[in-house]
Short mmCIF file of C-alpha atoms in Angstrom, two decimals:
data_model
loop_
_atom_site.label_atom_id
_atom_site.label_comp_id
_atom_site.label_asym_id
_atom_site.label_seq_id
_atom_site.Cartn_x
_atom_site.Cartn_y
_atom_site.Cartn_z
CA GLY A 1 85.85 295.13 140.93
CA ALA A 2 83.19 296.81 142.97
CA GLY A 3 82.62 293.95 145.41
CA VAL A 4 84.32 291.01 147.04
CA SER A 5 84.93 288.31 144.45
CA GLN A 6 85.29 284.63 145.28
CA SER A 7 86.17 281.70 143.08
CA PRO A 8 85.20 279.10 142.30
CA ARG A 9 81.53 279.55 143.13
CA TYR A 10 81.07 275.81 143.44
CA LYS A 11 83.59 273.07 144.12
CA VAL A 12 83.05 269.35 144.36
CA ALA A 13 85.98 267.49 145.87
CA LYS A 14 86.54 263.83 146.51
CA ARG A 15 87.30 263.01 150.12
CA GLY A 16 91.03 263.31 150.67
CA GLN A 17 91.54 265.84 147.88
CA ASP A 18 93.15 269.22 148.53
CA VAL A 19 91.23 272.37 147.56
CA ALA A 20 92.10 276.06 147.24
CA LEU A 21 89.51 278.80 147.49
CA ARG A 22 90.27 282.31 146.31
CA CYS A 23 89.09 285.68 147.59
CA ASP A 24 89.66 289.02 145.89
CA PRO A 25 88.61 291.76 148.35
CA ILE A 26 87.31 295.23 147.64
CA SER A 27 90.20 297.35 146.44
CA GLY A 28 91.95 299.08 149.34
CA HIS A 29 90.30 297.09 152.09
CA VAL A 30 92.97 296.18 154.61
CA SER A 31 90.94 293.69 156.62
CA LEU A 32 89.98 290.32 155.23
CA PHE A 33 88.00 287.57 156.93
CA TRP A 34 87.11 283.98 156.15
CA TYR A 35 83.92 282.43 157.51
CA GLN A 36 82.40 278.98 157.16
CA GLN A 37 78.64 278.64 156.91
CA ALA A 38 76.95 275.29 157.35
CA LEU A 39 73.44 274.76 156.05
CA GLY A 40 70.87 276.49 158.25
CA GLN A 41 73.49 278.14 160.44
CA GLY A 42 75.08 281.55 160.68
CA PRO A 43 78.64 282.07 159.44
CA GLU A 44 81.40 280.92 161.79
CA PHE A 45 84.67 282.87 161.95
CA LEU A 46 87.75 281.10 160.62
CA THR A 47 90.57 283.61 160.29
CA TYR A 48 91.41 287.31 159.93
CA PHE A 49 94.09 289.23 158.05
CA GLN A 50 95.14 292.82 158.32
CA ASN A 51 97.06 293.48 155.14
CA GLU A 52 99.35 290.47 154.75
CA ALA A 53 99.48 289.65 158.46
CA GLN A 54 97.28 286.85 159.75
CA LEU A 55 96.29 288.28 163.12
CA ASP A 56 93.81 285.64 164.19
CA LYS A 57 93.42 282.06 163.07
CA SER A 58 91.63 280.82 166.15
CA GLY A 59 88.58 279.68 164.17
CA LEU A 60 90.38 277.29 161.83
CA PRO A 61 88.92 273.89 162.76
CA SER A 62 92.04 271.82 162.21
CA ASP A 63 95.58 271.96 160.90
CA ARG A 64 94.20 270.84 157.54
CA PHE A 65 93.01 274.43 157.05
CA PHE A 66 95.49 277.06 155.99
CA ALA A 67 95.02 280.62 154.76
CA GLU A 68 97.38 283.14 153.26
CA ARG A 69 97.37 286.67 151.90
CA PRO A 70 100.95 287.18 150.78
CA GLU A 71 100.68 290.62 149.20
CA GLY A 72 97.91 292.02 151.35
CA SER A 73 95.26 291.74 148.66
CA VAL A 74 94.08 288.39 147.29
CA SER A 75 93.70 285.61 149.84
CA THR A 76 93.58 281.85 149.46
CA LEU A 77 92.01 279.38 151.87
CA LYS A 78 93.45 275.92 151.43
CA ILE A 79 91.95 272.75 152.83
CA GLN A 80 94.07 269.65 152.76
CA ARG A 81 92.74 266.09 152.75
CA THR A 82 89.13 267.24 152.64
CA GLN A 83 86.57 265.44 154.77
CA GLN A 84 82.79 265.30 154.44
CA GLU A 85 82.39 267.58 157.45
CA ASP A 86 84.22 270.28 155.48
CA SER A 87 81.21 270.61 153.17
CA ALA A 88 79.90 274.15 153.66
CA VAL A 89 79.82 277.57 152.08
CA TYR A 90 83.07 279.45 152.60
CA LEU A 91 82.55 283.19 152.77
CA CYS A 92 85.15 285.90 152.44
CA ALA A 93 84.54 289.42 153.72
CA SER A 94 86.60 292.58 153.61
CA SER A 95 86.53 295.98 155.26
CA TRP A 96 88.50 299.08 156.03
CA VAL A 97 89.96 298.98 159.55
CA ASN A 98 87.19 298.79 162.17
CA THR A 99 84.32 299.32 159.76
CA GLU A 100 81.52 297.18 158.45
CA ALA A 101 82.46 294.06 156.54
CA PHE A 102 81.11 293.22 153.11
CA PHE A 103 80.78 289.63 151.98
CA GLY A 104 81.54 287.89 148.73
CA GLN A 105 79.15 285.43 147.12
CA GLY A 106 80.90 282.50 148.72
CA THR A 107 82.24 279.17 147.52
CA ARG A 108 80.01 276.17 148.08
CA LEU A 109 82.25 273.19 148.80
CA THR A 110 80.81 269.70 148.60
CA VAL A 111 83.01 266.81 149.62
CA VAL A 112 81.87 263.44 148.27
CA GLN B 1 74.44 278.98 175.91
CA LYS B 2 75.18 280.18 172.41
CA GLU B 3 77.05 283.47 172.16
CA VAL B 4 74.39 285.03 169.93
CA GLU B 5 70.84 283.73 170.08
CA GLN B 6 67.99 284.36 167.68
CA ASN B 7 64.61 282.76 167.27
CA SER B 8 65.00 280.58 164.21
CA GLY B 9 61.44 281.16 163.09
CA PRO B 10 59.97 280.93 160.65
CA LEU B 11 58.33 284.25 161.32
CA SER B 12 55.46 285.10 159.03
CA VAL B 13 53.89 288.54 158.74
CA PRO B 14 51.37 289.94 156.27
CA GLU B 15 52.47 292.51 153.72
CA GLY B 16 52.44 296.00 155.20
CA ALA B 17 52.85 294.83 158.78
CA ILE B 18 55.79 295.42 161.13
CA ALA B 19 58.24 292.53 161.43
CA SER B 20 60.12 292.37 164.72
CA LEU B 21 63.34 290.35 164.95
CA ASN B 22 65.17 289.82 168.21
CA CYS B 23 68.68 288.86 169.24
CA THR B 24 70.45 288.40 172.56
CA TYR B 25 74.18 288.09 173.10
CA SER B 26 76.31 286.83 175.96
CA ASP B 27 79.54 288.83 175.64
CA ARG B 28 79.13 292.02 177.69
CA GLY B 29 82.24 293.44 176.05
CA SER B 30 80.75 293.44 172.56
CA GLN B 31 80.82 296.92 171.10
CA SER B 32 79.40 296.71 167.59
CA PHE B 33 76.19 295.14 166.39
CA PHE B 34 74.98 294.36 162.91
CA TRP B 35 72.00 292.98 161.06
CA TYR B 36 72.61 291.12 157.82
CA ARG B 37 69.99 289.92 155.38
CA GLN B 38 70.62 286.67 153.53
CA TYR B 39 68.48 285.49 150.66
CA SER B 40 68.47 281.76 149.99
CA GLY B 41 71.67 280.74 148.25
CA LYS B 42 73.16 284.22 148.49
CA SER B 43 75.74 285.86 150.73
CA PRO B 44 74.92 288.01 153.77
CA GLU B 45 74.16 291.65 152.97
CA LEU B 46 74.66 294.33 155.61
CA ILE B 47 71.47 296.29 156.27
CA MET B 48 72.02 297.95 159.66
CA SER B 49 74.80 298.67 162.12
CA ILE B 50 74.41 300.07 165.62
CA TYR B 51 77.04 300.96 168.21
CA SER B 52 75.30 302.79 171.05
CA ASN B 53 72.19 302.28 173.13
CA GLY B 54 68.92 303.43 171.64
CA ASP B 55 67.33 303.39 168.24
CA LYS B 56 68.79 303.87 164.80
CA GLU B 57 66.51 304.33 161.83
CA ASP B 58 67.28 303.86 158.14
CA GLY B 59 64.31 303.94 155.83
CA ARG B 60 61.92 301.14 156.77
CA PHE B 61 64.47 299.58 159.15
CA THR B 62 65.02 300.45 162.81
CA ALA B 63 67.69 298.81 164.93
CA GLN B 64 67.41 298.95 168.70
CA LEU B 65 70.22 298.25 171.14
CA ASN B 66 70.09 297.76 174.91
CA LYS B 67 73.54 296.86 176.21
CA ALA B 68 72.36 296.47 179.81
CA SER B 69 69.93 293.77 178.70
CA GLN B 70 72.33 292.47 176.02
CA TYR B 71 69.58 292.74 173.49
CA VAL B 72 69.43 293.89 169.88
CA SER B 73 66.37 294.06 167.69
CA LEU B 74 65.42 294.93 164.15
CA LEU B 75 62.06 296.33 163.15
CA ILE B 76 60.96 296.30 159.53
CA ARG B 77 58.04 298.62 158.85
CA ASP B 78 55.66 298.21 155.92
CA SER B 79 57.04 294.73 155.24
CA GLN B 80 57.23 293.68 151.61
CA PRO B 81 57.41 290.20 150.07
CA SER B 82 60.93 291.13 148.94
CA ASP B 83 61.91 291.32 152.62
CA SER B 84 61.44 287.55 152.86
CA ALA B 85 64.88 286.26 153.81
CA THR B 86 66.94 285.06 156.74
CA TYR B 87 68.09 287.84 159.04
CA LEU B 88 71.39 287.34 160.82
CA CYS B 89 72.36 289.17 163.96
CA ALA B 90 76.13 289.65 164.38
CA VAL B 91 78.21 291.13 167.18
CA THR B 92 81.91 291.84 167.54
CA ARG B 93 83.85 289.96 170.17
CA SER B 94 85.13 291.85 173.17
CA GLY B 95 88.73 292.83 172.64
CA SER B 96 88.27 292.66 168.91
CA ALA B 97 86.75 295.28 166.71
CA ARG B 98 86.79 292.96 163.79
CA GLN B 99 85.66 289.36 164.04
CA LEU B 100 81.92 288.83 164.00
CA THR B 101 79.98 286.23 165.93
CA PHE B 102 76.70 285.41 164.19
CA GLY B 103 73.43 284.03 165.38
CA SER B 104 71.79 281.21 163.45
CA GLY B 105 69.38 283.62 161.82
CA THR B 106 65.63 284.18 161.79
CA GLN B 107 63.74 283.19 158.67
CA LEU B 108 61.17 285.85 157.77
CA THR B 109 58.34 285.33 155.31
CA VAL B 110 56.18 288.28 154.26
CA LEU B 111 52.89 287.06 152.90
CA PRO B 112 51.31 289.03 150.02
#
């Protein structure tokens, strides 16, 4: 596709449930980022991939958060045992190396 | 002190006026600076990037960067109601050309 595609667009999870969020970057983009955006705040960095290598995961808030990009294209962000504080919009962005990043539409996660 | 600071607003300007949005950052090693526009419920959309001191103009938008003062601004000339959105300032972290640190955004309303 022409842009970054994320699915699902909306996810409601019961507290304690595991969720998986998918990101399909712009074709050929080697860099992929995950951000978390709370209501009324700017996006906060979670993790960064260059191709299949996860080069920075310093922003992941706990070991319940895990991300992968096994073939250097599609990425999945997994959250285990979801908590209410995990409720946010999860944004994926992609770019060529050292160029501007373009964002997907995001997945709005609500934990009830 | 937050790494990237913006006035949260709301900032209201009449249609046709110049809207001025400001941002300061704390990391002196930051090299790249971006302005994103985010409509309510939508993902951030890149509108300007700037890498060196001075002004950069693109249509009705002008970005200004002063690294000595650690200050970035965005001017929107001939503001239109369609410019009403939240504007996010983002900077790259020193030592990284990739991860972005965002401000909390300034909410702009252009009044018809």
